[in-house]
Short mmCIF file of C-alpha atoms in Angstrom, two decimals:
data_model
loop_
_atom_site.label_atom_id
_atom_site.label_comp_id
_atom_site.label_asym_id
_atom_site.label_seq_id
_atom_site.Cartn_x
_atom_site.Cartn_y
_atom_site.Cartn_z
CA UNK A 1 27.21 -13.25 -2.99
CA UNK A 2 27.28 -12.89 -7.09
CA UNK A 3 24.90 -10.08 -7.05
CA UNK A 4 27.50 -7.15 -7.45
CA UNK A 5 28.42 -8.77 -10.63
CA UNK A 6 24.72 -8.65 -11.84
CA UNK A 7 24.68 -4.94 -11.23
CA UNK A 8 27.85 -4.08 -13.03
CA UNK A 9 25.91 -6.04 -16.08
CA UNK A 10 22.84 -4.63 -15.56
CA UNK A 11 24.48 -0.89 -16.24
CA UNK A 12 25.57 -1.82 -19.97
CA UNK A 13 21.71 -3.11 -20.75
CA UNK A 14 19.40 -0.72 -21.98
CA UNK A 15 16.02 -0.90 -19.97
CA UNK A 16 13.16 1.00 -21.42
CA UNK A 17 11.50 2.16 -18.18
CA UNK A 18 14.19 1.00 -15.40
CA UNK A 19 16.01 4.62 -15.29
CA UNK A 20 18.99 3.15 -17.33
CA UNK A 21 17.93 4.47 -21.01
CA UNK A 22 20.84 5.16 -22.86
CA UNK A 23 19.97 5.99 -26.43
CA UNK A 24 22.41 8.48 -27.28
CA UNK A 25 25.27 5.96 -26.44
CA UNK A 26 27.02 3.83 -29.36
CA UNK A 27 25.06 0.61 -29.94
CA UNK A 28 27.77 -1.53 -30.64
CA UNK A 29 29.91 -0.51 -27.29
CA UNK A 30 26.75 -2.27 -25.83
CA UNK A 31 27.73 -6.11 -27.64
CA UNK A 32 31.27 -5.59 -25.74
CA UNK A 33 31.30 -8.22 -23.45
CA UNK A 34 32.88 -6.99 -20.04
CA UNK A 35 35.80 -9.14 -19.42
CA UNK A 36 35.66 -10.95 -16.39
CA UNK A 37 32.07 -10.78 -15.82
CA UNK A 38 29.56 -13.55 -16.74
CA UNK A 39 26.60 -12.23 -19.37
CA UNK A 40 23.30 -11.91 -17.64
CA UNK A 41 21.81 -15.23 -19.73
CA UNK A 42 24.85 -17.23 -18.74
CA UNK A 43 24.51 -15.70 -14.93
CA UNK A 44 20.90 -16.85 -14.85
CA UNK A 45 20.97 -19.86 -16.50
CA UNK A 46 23.83 -21.47 -14.29
CA UNK A 47 22.19 -19.70 -11.16
CA UNK A 48 22.75 -21.95 -8.14
CA UNK A 49 19.74 -22.48 -5.55
CA UNK A 50 20.99 -19.70 -3.19
CA UNK A 51 21.81 -17.29 -6.20
CA UNK A 52 18.22 -17.85 -7.41
CA UNK A 53 16.84 -16.81 -4.25
CA UNK A 54 19.32 -13.61 -3.92
CA UNK A 55 17.96 -12.77 -7.41
CA UNK A 56 14.21 -13.00 -5.81
CA UNK A 57 15.34 -11.39 -2.94
CA UNK A 58 16.10 -8.24 -5.14
CA UNK A 59 12.52 -7.99 -6.73
CA UNK A 60 11.03 -7.90 -3.03
CA UNK A 61 13.40 -5.40 -2.55
CA UNK A 62 11.99 -3.19 -5.22
CA UNK A 63 8.51 -3.88 -4.33
CA UNK A 64 9.71 -3.23 -0.55
CA UNK A 65 10.76 0.18 -1.98
CA UNK A 66 7.52 1.13 -3.70
CA UNK A 67 4.91 -0.75 -1.11
CA UNK A 68 4.72 3.08 0.55
CA UNK A 69 2.46 4.07 -2.68
CA UNK A 70 -0.14 2.08 -0.80
CA UNK A 71 -0.46 4.78 1.73
CA UNK A 72 0.15 7.62 -0.51
CA UNK A 73 -2.99 6.93 -2.56
CA UNK A 74 -4.99 8.08 0.20
CA UNK A 75 -4.24 11.45 -0.17
CA UNK A 76 -6.37 11.07 -3.57
CA UNK A 77 -9.27 9.99 -1.79
CA UNK A 78 -12.18 11.45 -0.04
CA UNK A 79 -10.79 9.77 3.49
CA UNK A 80 -7.68 12.34 3.46
CA UNK A 81 -8.39 15.55 5.48
CA UNK A 82 -5.80 16.99 3.08
CA UNK A 83 -4.15 15.46 0.13
CA UNK A 84 -3.37 15.95 -3.74
CA UNK A 85 -4.56 19.37 -4.45
CA UNK A 86 -4.08 18.90 -8.52
CA UNK A 87 -2.00 22.35 -8.21
CA UNK A 88 -0.33 22.78 -11.49
CA UNK A 89 -0.46 19.09 -12.07
CA UNK A 90 1.20 18.24 -15.52
CA UNK A 91 2.96 14.80 -16.91
CA UNK A 92 6.38 16.66 -16.09
CA UNK A 93 5.84 16.99 -12.28
CA UNK A 94 3.04 14.47 -11.81
CA UNK A 95 3.51 12.82 -7.89
CA UNK A 96 2.82 9.38 -9.81
CA UNK A 97 5.69 9.27 -12.24
CA UNK A 98 8.35 7.72 -10.46
CA UNK A 99 5.90 4.72 -9.53
CA UNK A 100 5.35 4.21 -13.06
CA UNK A 101 9.38 3.89 -13.58
CA UNK A 102 9.51 1.63 -10.57
CA UNK A 103 6.67 -0.97 -11.82
CA UNK A 104 8.39 -1.43 -15.08
CA UNK A 105 11.45 -2.24 -13.04
CA UNK A 106 9.97 -4.72 -11.20
CA UNK A 107 8.46 -6.11 -14.63
CA UNK A 108 12.10 -6.19 -16.17
CA UNK A 109 13.66 -8.09 -13.14
CA UNK A 110 11.16 -10.31 -13.17
CA UNK A 111 11.13 -11.44 -16.84
CA UNK A 112 15.16 -11.77 -16.61
CA UNK A 113 14.16 -14.62 -14.17
CA UNK A 114 11.57 -16.14 -16.40
CA UNK A 115 13.59 -15.63 -19.71
CA UNK A 116 16.81 -17.15 -18.28
CA UNK A 117 16.46 -19.37 -15.40
CA UNK A 118 15.53 -23.02 -15.79
CA UNK A 119 13.05 -24.77 -13.25
CA UNK A 120 15.25 -27.54 -12.51
CA UNK A 121 14.91 -27.41 -8.90
CA UNK A 122 12.09 -26.88 -6.35
CA UNK A 123 13.96 -23.47 -5.31
CA UNK A 124 14.02 -22.57 -9.01
CA UNK A 125 10.53 -23.07 -9.64
CA UNK A 126 9.41 -20.96 -6.33
CA UNK A 127 11.64 -18.38 -7.61
CA UNK A 128 9.89 -18.26 -10.99
CA UNK A 129 6.32 -18.48 -9.42
CA UNK A 130 7.33 -15.39 -7.77
CA UNK A 131 8.57 -13.61 -10.22
CA UNK A 132 5.53 -14.36 -12.67
CA UNK A 133 3.43 -13.07 -9.34
CA UNK A 134 5.23 -9.88 -9.16
CA UNK A 135 5.30 -8.94 -12.78
CA UNK A 136 1.43 -9.46 -12.71
CA UNK A 137 0.89 -7.21 -9.63
CA UNK A 138 3.21 -4.61 -11.33
CA UNK A 139 0.91 -4.55 -14.29
CA UNK A 140 -2.19 -4.51 -12.25
CA UNK A 141 -1.00 -1.25 -10.92
CA UNK A 142 0.18 0.05 -14.09
CA UNK A 143 -3.32 -1.10 -16.04
CA UNK A 144 -5.14 0.59 -12.58
CA UNK A 145 -2.84 3.97 -12.87
CA UNK A 146 -2.35 4.60 -16.55
CA UNK A 147 -4.87 2.00 -18.65
CA UNK A 148 -2.84 1.08 -21.52
CA UNK A 149 0.75 1.30 -20.63
CA UNK A 150 2.87 -0.39 -23.35
CA UNK A 151 3.06 -3.98 -22.73
CA UNK A 152 6.21 -5.60 -22.02
CA UNK A 153 6.36 -9.34 -21.69
CA UNK A 154 10.16 -9.83 -22.39
CA UNK A 155 13.40 -8.31 -21.82
CA UNK A 156 13.21 -5.76 -24.87
CA UNK A 157 15.87 -5.81 -27.59
CA UNK A 158 17.51 -2.73 -29.12
CA UNK A 159 15.05 -2.58 -31.68
CA UNK A 160 12.17 -2.77 -29.56
CA UNK A 161 12.70 0.25 -27.24
CA UNK A 162 9.87 2.51 -28.28
CA UNK A 163 6.81 0.23 -27.65
CA UNK A 164 3.22 1.48 -28.67
CA UNK A 165 0.23 1.71 -25.83
CA UNK A 166 -1.25 -1.68 -24.82
CA UNK A 167 -4.60 -3.12 -25.65
CA UNK A 168 -6.40 -3.61 -22.69
CA UNK A 169 -7.83 -6.90 -23.07
CA UNK A 170 -3.73 -7.92 -24.14
CA UNK A 171 -2.55 -6.48 -20.89
CA UNK A 172 -4.99 -8.23 -18.65
CA UNK A 173 -4.17 -11.43 -20.59
CA UNK A 174 -0.57 -10.61 -19.49
CA UNK A 175 -1.82 -10.54 -15.96
CA UNK A 176 -4.11 -13.74 -16.40
CA UNK A 177 -1.35 -15.98 -17.73
CA UNK A 178 1.15 -14.74 -15.49
CA UNK A 179 -0.76 -15.74 -12.49
CA UNK A 180 -1.81 -18.83 -13.89
CA UNK A 181 1.77 -19.63 -14.38
CA UNK A 182 2.33 -18.49 -10.63
CA UNK A 183 -0.19 -20.88 -9.34
CA UNK A 184 1.53 -23.85 -11.12
CA UNK A 185 4.84 -23.10 -9.68
CA UNK A 186 4.42 -21.38 -6.37
CA UNK A 187 3.95 -23.99 -3.34
CA UNK A 188 0.82 -23.45 -1.38
CA UNK A 189 0.64 -22.29 2.14
CA UNK A 190 0.58 -25.72 4.24
CA UNK A 191 -2.26 -24.71 6.47
CA UNK A 192 -3.95 -22.45 9.16
CA UNK A 193 -1.21 -21.25 11.61
CA UNK A 194 1.50 -22.29 9.24
CA UNK A 195 2.49 -18.60 7.18
CA UNK A 196 5.80 -17.97 9.21
CA UNK A 197 7.10 -21.28 7.80
CA UNK A 198 7.24 -19.61 4.30
CA UNK A 199 8.46 -16.03 5.57
CA UNK A 200 5.66 -14.10 4.25
CA UNK A 201 6.69 -15.31 0.72
CA UNK A 202 3.76 -15.26 -1.98
CA UNK A 203 1.88 -18.46 -2.47
CA UNK A 204 -0.63 -20.36 -4.61
CA UNK A 205 -3.24 -18.57 -2.14
CA UNK A 206 -1.36 -15.11 -3.16
CA UNK A 207 -1.78 -15.46 -6.87
CA UNK A 208 -5.51 -16.52 -6.42
CA UNK A 209 -6.43 -13.90 -4.44
CA UNK A 210 -4.27 -11.14 -7.09
CA UNK A 211 -6.28 -12.84 -9.56
CA UNK A 212 -9.43 -12.25 -8.12
CA UNK A 213 -8.66 -8.88 -7.56
CA UNK A 214 -7.78 -8.31 -11.10
CA UNK A 215 -11.09 -9.91 -12.31
CA UNK A 216 -12.95 -7.65 -10.00
CA UNK A 217 -11.31 -4.59 -10.97
CA UNK A 218 -11.82 -5.36 -15.05
CA UNK A 219 -15.53 -6.34 -14.45
CA UNK A 220 -15.27 -10.04 -14.78
CA UNK A 221 -17.53 -10.53 -11.82
CA UNK A 222 -18.26 -14.40 -12.48
CA UNK A 223 -14.66 -14.85 -13.00
CA UNK A 224 -14.50 -13.58 -9.85
CA UNK A 225 -16.71 -15.45 -7.81
CA UNK A 226 -15.39 -18.54 -9.23
CA UNK A 227 -11.63 -17.69 -8.30
CA UNK A 228 -12.46 -15.86 -5.04
CA UNK A 229 -14.60 -18.28 -4.12
CA UNK A 230 -12.20 -21.39 -4.38
CA UNK A 231 -9.70 -19.37 -2.25
CA UNK A 232 -12.34 -18.93 0.24
CA UNK A 233 -13.53 -22.65 0.57
CA UNK A 234 -9.72 -23.74 0.92
CA UNK A 235 -9.92 -22.89 4.16
CA UNK A 236 -6.50 -21.68 4.33
CA UNK A 237 -6.84 -18.54 5.75
CA UNK A 238 -8.87 -16.64 8.22
CA UNK A 239 -9.52 -13.31 9.92
CA UNK A 240 -7.28 -12.32 12.93
CA UNK A 241 -9.63 -12.03 16.18
CA UNK A 242 -8.31 -9.02 17.17
CA UNK A 243 -8.68 -6.16 14.43
CA UNK A 244 -6.77 -4.00 16.61
CA UNK A 245 -3.60 -6.07 16.40
CA UNK A 246 -3.22 -5.89 12.56
CA UNK A 247 -0.34 -4.07 11.21
CA UNK A 248 1.33 -4.79 14.81
CA UNK A 249 3.80 -7.51 15.68
CA UNK A 250 0.93 -9.40 17.16
CA UNK A 251 -0.19 -10.16 14.11
CA UNK A 252 2.67 -11.17 12.19
CA UNK A 253 2.21 -14.29 9.85
CA UNK A 254 -1.61 -14.15 10.78
CA UNK A 255 -3.84 -16.37 8.61
CA UNK A 256 -5.45 -13.28 7.56
CA UNK A 257 -2.25 -12.08 5.78
CA UNK A 258 -2.21 -13.42 1.81
CA UNK A 259 1.39 -12.46 1.87
CA UNK A 260 3.24 -9.88 3.88
CA UNK A 261 6.81 -8.27 3.65
CA UNK A 262 8.75 -9.79 6.94
CA UNK A 263 10.77 -7.11 8.95
CA UNK A 264 14.04 -8.20 9.68
CA UNK A 265 13.85 -8.03 13.71
CA UNK A 266 17.46 -8.95 14.50
CA UNK A 267 18.81 -6.10 16.74
CA UNK A 268 22.08 -6.04 15.05
CA UNK A 269 21.15 -6.23 11.67
CA UNK A 270 22.63 -3.67 9.72
CA UNK A 271 20.41 -0.55 10.04
CA UNK A 272 19.76 -0.05 6.40
CA UNK A 273 17.87 -3.50 6.19
CA UNK A 274 16.85 -3.54 9.71
CA UNK A 275 12.77 -3.47 10.30
CA UNK A 276 10.22 -1.59 8.44
CA UNK A 277 9.97 2.28 7.95
CA UNK A 278 6.70 2.62 6.10
CA UNK A 279 4.48 2.85 8.98
CA UNK A 280 6.43 6.21 9.99
CA UNK A 281 5.89 7.63 6.32
CA UNK A 282 2.26 7.31 7.11
CA UNK A 283 2.11 10.52 9.26
CA UNK A 284 0.64 12.85 11.53
CA UNK A 285 2.66 15.67 11.43
CA UNK A 286 6.40 16.45 10.44
CA UNK A 287 8.34 16.46 13.93
CA UNK A 288 8.48 13.62 16.13
CA UNK A 289 5.72 13.24 18.59
CA UNK A 290 4.67 10.98 21.53
CA UNK A 291 1.68 9.49 21.14
CA UNK A 292 -0.92 8.04 23.60
CA UNK A 293 -0.67 4.22 24.81
CA UNK A 294 3.19 4.15 24.37
CA UNK A 295 2.86 5.39 20.56
CA UNK A 296 5.91 6.72 19.17
CA UNK A 297 6.11 8.01 15.88
CA UNK A 298 8.59 10.19 13.44
CA UNK A 299 6.55 12.08 11.22
CA UNK A 300 7.67 12.69 7.36
CA UNK A 301 4.54 14.90 6.23
CA UNK A 302 1.28 12.73 5.00
CA UNK A 303 -2.43 13.15 4.79
CA UNK A 304 -4.70 11.74 7.42
CA UNK A 305 -8.35 10.96 8.06
CA UNK A 306 -10.51 14.04 8.38
CA UNK A 307 -14.14 14.75 10.19
CA UNK A 308 -15.91 13.55 6.85
CA UNK A 309 -14.13 10.11 7.57
CA UNK A 310 -14.56 9.73 11.31
CA UNK A 311 -18.54 11.17 10.88
CA UNK A 312 -18.88 8.33 8.27
CA UNK A 313 -16.99 5.78 10.64
CA UNK A 314 -19.61 6.83 14.05
CA UNK A 315 -22.49 6.51 11.50
CA UNK A 316 -21.76 3.08 10.20
CA UNK A 317 -19.85 1.58 12.87
CA UNK A 318 -20.36 3.43 16.10
CA UNK A 319 -17.06 3.02 18.56
CA UNK A 320 -16.79 -0.62 17.67
CA UNK A 321 -13.22 -2.51 18.02
CA UNK A 322 -12.67 -1.61 14.01
CA UNK A 323 -13.17 1.95 14.90
CA UNK A 324 -10.65 1.97 17.94
CA UNK A 325 -8.20 0.04 15.50
CA UNK A 326 -8.56 2.75 12.46
CA UNK A 327 -9.07 6.42 13.87
CA UNK A 328 -9.32 8.23 17.85
CA UNK A 329 -10.86 11.67 18.44
CA UNK A 330 -9.60 13.86 20.65
CA UNK A 331 -11.81 12.20 24.00
CA UNK A 332 -10.38 8.96 22.64
CA UNK A 333 -6.74 10.12 23.13
CA UNK A 334 -7.53 11.30 26.42
CA UNK A 335 -8.94 7.93 27.70
CA UNK A 336 -6.19 5.56 25.96
CA UNK A 337 -4.04 8.16 28.26
CA UNK A 338 -5.77 7.16 31.12
CA UNK A 339 -6.10 3.41 30.54
CA UNK A 340 -2.60 2.24 29.34
CA UNK A 341 -0.93 4.44 31.90
CA UNK A 342 0.97 7.28 29.68
CA UNK A 343 4.41 8.01 31.44
CA UNK A 344 5.69 11.77 30.57
CA UNK A 345 9.56 12.99 30.15
CA UNK A 346 9.25 13.14 34.52
CA UNK A 347 8.12 9.37 34.66
CA UNK A 348 4.70 10.76 36.17
CA UNK A 349 1.62 8.42 35.62
CA UNK A 350 -1.35 10.01 33.86
CA UNK A 351 -4.70 9.15 36.07
CA UNK A 352 -6.90 11.77 35.07
CA UNK A 353 -8.09 12.95 31.85
CA UNK A 354 -6.60 16.54 32.72
CA UNK A 355 -3.55 15.20 33.22
CA UNK A 356 -3.79 13.22 29.87
CA UNK A 357 -5.02 16.33 28.21
CA UNK A 358 -1.70 18.29 29.26
CA UNK A 359 0.69 15.20 28.78
CA UNK A 360 -0.46 15.22 25.13
CA UNK A 361 -1.07 18.92 24.74
CA UNK A 362 2.16 19.76 25.74
CA UNK A 363 4.16 17.31 23.29
CA UNK A 364 1.53 18.18 20.69
CA UNK A 365 0.72 22.15 20.49
CA UNK A 366 -0.95 22.15 17.16
CA UNK A 367 -1.66 19.25 14.71
CA UNK A 368 -1.32 20.34 11.18
CA UNK A 369 -3.76 18.75 8.66
CA UNK A 370 -5.96 17.62 11.33
CA UNK A 371 -9.67 18.20 12.26
CA UNK A 372 -9.00 16.43 15.57
CA UNK A 373 -9.35 12.94 14.73
CA UNK A 374 -6.25 10.87 14.66
CA UNK A 375 -5.18 7.95 12.89
CA UNK A 376 -4.37 4.91 14.76
CA UNK A 377 -4.37 2.26 12.09
CA UNK A 378 -0.73 1.38 11.18
CA UNK A 379 0.48 4.03 13.58
CA UNK A 380 3.56 2.03 15.36
CA UNK A 381 3.01 0.84 19.21
CA UNK A 382 6.37 1.08 21.21
CA UNK A 383 6.47 -2.40 21.48
CA UNK A 384 6.79 -2.62 17.79
CA UNK A 385 10.02 -0.75 17.76
CA UNK A 386 13.82 -1.26 18.39
CA UNK A 387 14.51 -0.40 21.59
CA UNK A 388 18.26 1.29 20.80
CA UNK A 389 16.66 3.21 17.75
CA UNK A 390 15.89 6.72 18.37
CA UNK A 391 13.36 9.07 17.31
CA UNK A 392 15.23 10.17 14.15
CA UNK A 393 15.57 6.92 12.84
CA UNK A 394 12.47 4.61 14.00
CA UNK A 395 11.66 1.44 12.28
CA UNK A 396 9.41 -1.41 13.38
CA UNK A 397 9.69 -5.23 13.57
CA UNK A 398 6.26 -5.21 12.18
CA UNK A 399 5.77 -7.32 8.88
CA UNK A 400 3.87 -5.38 6.47
CA UNK A 401 0.70 -6.81 4.85
CA UNK A 402 0.35 -7.06 0.91
CA UNK A 403 -3.31 -8.04 0.83
CA UNK A 404 -5.36 -9.21 3.75
CA UNK A 405 -7.94 -11.83 3.54
CA UNK A 406 -10.86 -9.36 4.89
CA UNK A 407 -10.33 -7.94 1.38
CA UNK A 408 -10.56 -11.42 -0.49
CA UNK A 409 -14.08 -11.83 1.54
CA UNK A 410 -14.98 -8.15 0.39
CA UNK A 411 -14.09 -8.52 -3.17
CA UNK A 412 -15.74 -12.22 -3.36
CA UNK A 413 -18.99 -10.12 -1.58
CA UNK A 414 -18.68 -7.33 -4.53
CA UNK A 415 -18.78 -9.96 -7.42
CA UNK A 416 -21.53 -11.66 -6.02
CA UNK A 417 -23.99 -8.86 -5.68
CA UNK A 418 -22.44 -7.01 -9.07
CA UNK A 419 -23.03 -10.42 -10.68
CA UNK A 420 -26.29 -11.14 -9.09
CA UNK A 421 -24.95 -14.89 -8.21
CA UNK A 422 -24.06 -16.56 -4.90
CA UNK A 423 -25.59 -14.02 -3.12
CA UNK A 424 -26.17 -15.73 0.07
CA UNK A 425 -22.38 -16.85 0.04
CA UNK A 426 -21.74 -13.01 -0.54
CA UNK A 427 -23.51 -11.87 2.51
CA UNK A 428 -21.92 -14.53 4.73
CA UNK A 429 -18.51 -13.03 3.68
CA UNK A 430 -19.76 -9.58 4.22
CA UNK A 431 -20.97 -10.58 7.72
CA UNK A 432 -17.93 -12.35 8.72
CA UNK A 433 -15.98 -9.08 8.18
CA UNK A 434 -18.79 -7.39 9.90
CA UNK A 435 -18.58 -9.66 12.80
CA UNK A 436 -15.04 -9.54 13.30
CA UNK A 437 -14.95 -5.37 13.53
CA UNK A 438 -17.59 -5.82 16.24
CA UNK A 439 -20.70 -4.63 14.54
CA UNK A 440 -23.79 -6.46 13.83
CA UNK A 441 -24.57 -8.75 10.90
CA UNK A 442 -26.69 -7.73 7.79
CA UNK A 443 -29.84 -9.90 6.86
CA UNK A 444 -29.48 -8.63 2.94
CA UNK A 445 -27.02 -6.12 1.40
CA UNK A 446 -26.74 -4.27 -1.73
CA UNK A 447 -23.84 -2.54 -3.65
CA UNK A 448 -23.62 0.54 -1.41
CA UNK A 449 -23.73 -1.89 1.72
CA UNK A 450 -20.81 -3.40 0.68
CA UNK A 451 -19.17 0.24 -0.66
CA UNK A 452 -19.49 1.36 3.04
CA UNK A 453 -18.01 -1.79 4.26
CA UNK A 454 -14.89 -1.56 1.98
CA UNK A 455 -14.18 1.59 3.10
CA UNK A 456 -14.54 1.09 6.75
CA UNK A 457 -12.69 -1.99 6.80
CA UNK A 458 -9.66 -0.98 4.52
CA UNK A 459 -9.14 2.48 5.43
CA UNK A 460 -5.94 3.88 4.98
CA UNK A 461 -4.63 1.07 2.78
CA UNK A 462 -4.78 2.37 -0.84
CA UNK A 463 -7.59 0.95 -1.87
CA UNK A 464 -10.43 3.91 -1.65
CA UNK A 465 -9.18 5.99 -4.61
CA UNK A 466 -8.89 3.46 -7.22
CA UNK A 467 -12.49 1.98 -5.98
CA UNK A 468 -13.91 5.43 -6.29
CA UNK A 469 -12.92 5.79 -9.96
CA UNK A 470 -13.79 2.29 -11.37
CA UNK A 471 -17.16 2.72 -9.42
CA UNK A 472 -17.82 6.10 -11.22
CA UNK A 473 -18.10 8.07 -8.03
CA UNK A 474 -14.85 9.98 -8.06
CA UNK A 475 -16.06 12.86 -9.87
CA UNK A 476 -19.03 13.61 -7.61
CA UNK A 477 -16.88 12.49 -4.19
CA UNK A 478 -13.57 14.12 -4.93
CA UNK A 479 -14.57 17.04 -6.91
CA UNK A 480 -13.19 19.30 -3.97
CA UNK A 481 -10.58 17.13 -2.96
CA UNK A 482 -7.56 19.41 -1.42
CA UNK A 483 -9.21 22.73 -1.30
CA UNK A 484 -8.91 23.16 2.36
CA UNK A 485 -6.03 22.75 4.68
CA UNK A 486 -6.83 22.44 8.75
CA UNK A 487 -4.90 23.00 11.73
CA UNK A 488 -6.20 21.52 15.24
CA UNK A 489 -5.78 23.26 18.36
CA UNK A 490 -7.52 21.26 21.24
CA UNK A 491 -10.75 22.41 22.45
CA UNK A 492 -11.46 26.50 22.00
CA UNK A 493 -10.29 28.46 24.63
CA UNK A 494 -7.90 25.09 26.10
CA UNK A 495 -4.60 26.36 28.05
CA UNK A 496 -2.18 23.60 27.20
CA UNK A 497 -0.36 24.72 30.51
CA UNK A 498 -3.00 22.61 32.78
CA UNK A 499 -5.51 21.41 30.11
CA UNK A 500 -8.26 23.82 31.55
CA UNK A 501 -11.33 24.26 29.18
CA UNK A 502 -14.90 25.64 29.37
CA UNK A 503 -15.86 23.66 26.22
CA UNK A 504 -15.38 20.73 24.55
CA UNK A 505 -15.61 22.56 20.87
CA UNK A 506 -12.79 21.50 18.61
CA UNK A 507 -10.82 24.70 17.71
CA UNK A 508 -10.14 24.19 14.14
CA UNK A 509 -8.88 26.53 11.50
CA UNK A 510 -9.63 26.54 7.53
CA UNK A 511 -7.67 27.64 5.07
CA UNK A 512 -8.23 27.78 1.58
CA UNK A 513 -5.29 26.25 -1.06
CA UNK A 514 -5.20 28.58 -3.39
CA UNK A 515 -5.01 26.86 -6.94
CA UNK A 516 -6.40 23.82 -5.76
CA UNK A 517 -8.61 22.07 -8.70
CA UNK A 518 -9.89 18.80 -7.20
CA UNK A 519 -10.42 15.67 -9.39
CA UNK A 520 -10.83 16.66 -12.90
CA UNK A 521 -13.64 14.37 -14.87
CA UNK A 522 -12.54 12.91 -18.10
CA UNK A 523 -8.64 13.31 -17.47
CA UNK A 524 -7.92 11.99 -13.53
CA UNK A 525 -9.39 8.77 -14.08
CA UNK A 526 -5.87 7.98 -15.53
CA UNK A 527 -2.65 9.03 -14.25
CA UNK A 528 -0.68 10.89 -17.61
CA UNK A 529 2.13 8.76 -18.93
CA UNK A 530 5.58 10.79 -17.69
CA UNK A 531 6.89 13.61 -20.12
CA UNK A 532 10.02 11.95 -20.14
CA UNK A 533 8.97 8.59 -21.55
CA UNK A 534 6.67 10.63 -24.06
CA UNK A 535 10.11 12.32 -25.35
CA UNK A 536 11.98 8.94 -25.60
CA UNK A 537 9.13 7.17 -27.21
CA UNK A 538 7.15 8.53 -30.10
CA UNK A 539 4.90 5.85 -30.44
CA UNK A 540 3.19 5.94 -27.13
CA UNK A 541 0.21 8.27 -26.96
CA UNK A 542 -0.69 10.30 -23.75
CA UNK A 543 -3.99 10.04 -21.50
CA UNK A 544 -6.87 12.09 -22.50
CA UNK A 545 -6.41 15.80 -21.43
CA UNK A 546 -2.95 15.61 -20.16
#
């Protein structure tokens, strides 16, 4: 594998946003070609099909490494019981600074492929198509997060290392043009039930889905109606039958997944490459816990659903199939222990609610950042895990979807209602999602119906915060975000030793978070450009009020 040679070469290249900026070294030294190593231009130009696959695999690896941001954005939304409290946050310590650098790193790796690799084989055509897709994906998030990020549409030369802020119309054109190229080069999904043949890699359908999403984000609703309508009418995608199986091994290569990150499920694979640890980064608490139904999870710390979201789900869904695949209350925890037959450390089978309560409570005496409502979505089941890995090293065999067909349907429904066109087709798309969720269809719908449906369907998938910002709802709904922290202690007066309690009132403490600021209008609609980037680039103008 020649990738080690490339790593040596890349160390000698000035990369604006890749964390390798060496503005203090002698520029002439960079022109000396390393003895015994190929230049990047030569390597890419002469890459074999196998080497081309290795180069795009490095891009997927970069995306894999930052995909946990999908969940991290939940801490910014109103669905989180605790999250980003904006305490003394500035451009130096902003938690999204690392994402900014990582997204430009993805764009850089893609541009190396696009500029230097010929498409003289079917493999290389696919690889170049993937590179076009992923650089568009990176810029969708850069535009969402920073508004006017510098447009870096090629590998920068030494005299181009201080680009100014991008122009929104030009930035979106970069996304559109990149996705048009992706569509022209990428293979189409062969048909229903055929996702495994392409191993979860992006396809023409993936590019169309991302284009439609980009069009909705920037308000081109008529364009989105056309793009997403054509994708829906292709018949290549459909919702997975059972919502509760999503994000579990049983849904791998589902026709609902527009693309997915294929976890290595070989028991003998290198540990660092084996499986997927993202689900365990989306956590309940910071220590190992056993969870009902044979669930096991190692917590790294993070936000979770709270009472506000629970009340919304009960009002919107009732205790539907989607509810049970998303969030459980304390009573559900006990019922699921009984239904599945939880086995405790003594191999004793739980048969009553009281036994279930004791089994759970002995494992989890308190729950930090919890109000008595527990995220079940994305939490790995025992059958998803590698048997030989202990709780200190949990990884799952589960593939992680980058986008679901359910989101395509909801984006289409939004584009229809926002544009006032094809509303009957938009209603059908909305009701397709509702019916799979186990709730009744609507006779008509408006934008608020769409907002509620998207909140319920895509909960904990990283979209809620972005939606609130672009809908103009963030200031009113996130003004007190992070003001309080919570700890759940079971029922009032509950005895963890035997599960006895005279009440089923939740015992929850609420504490103020000193210094919490919440969402600040006219500032928090965008993230700040990282302080280090501002120092290095005098042409970059900071976002308002940062």
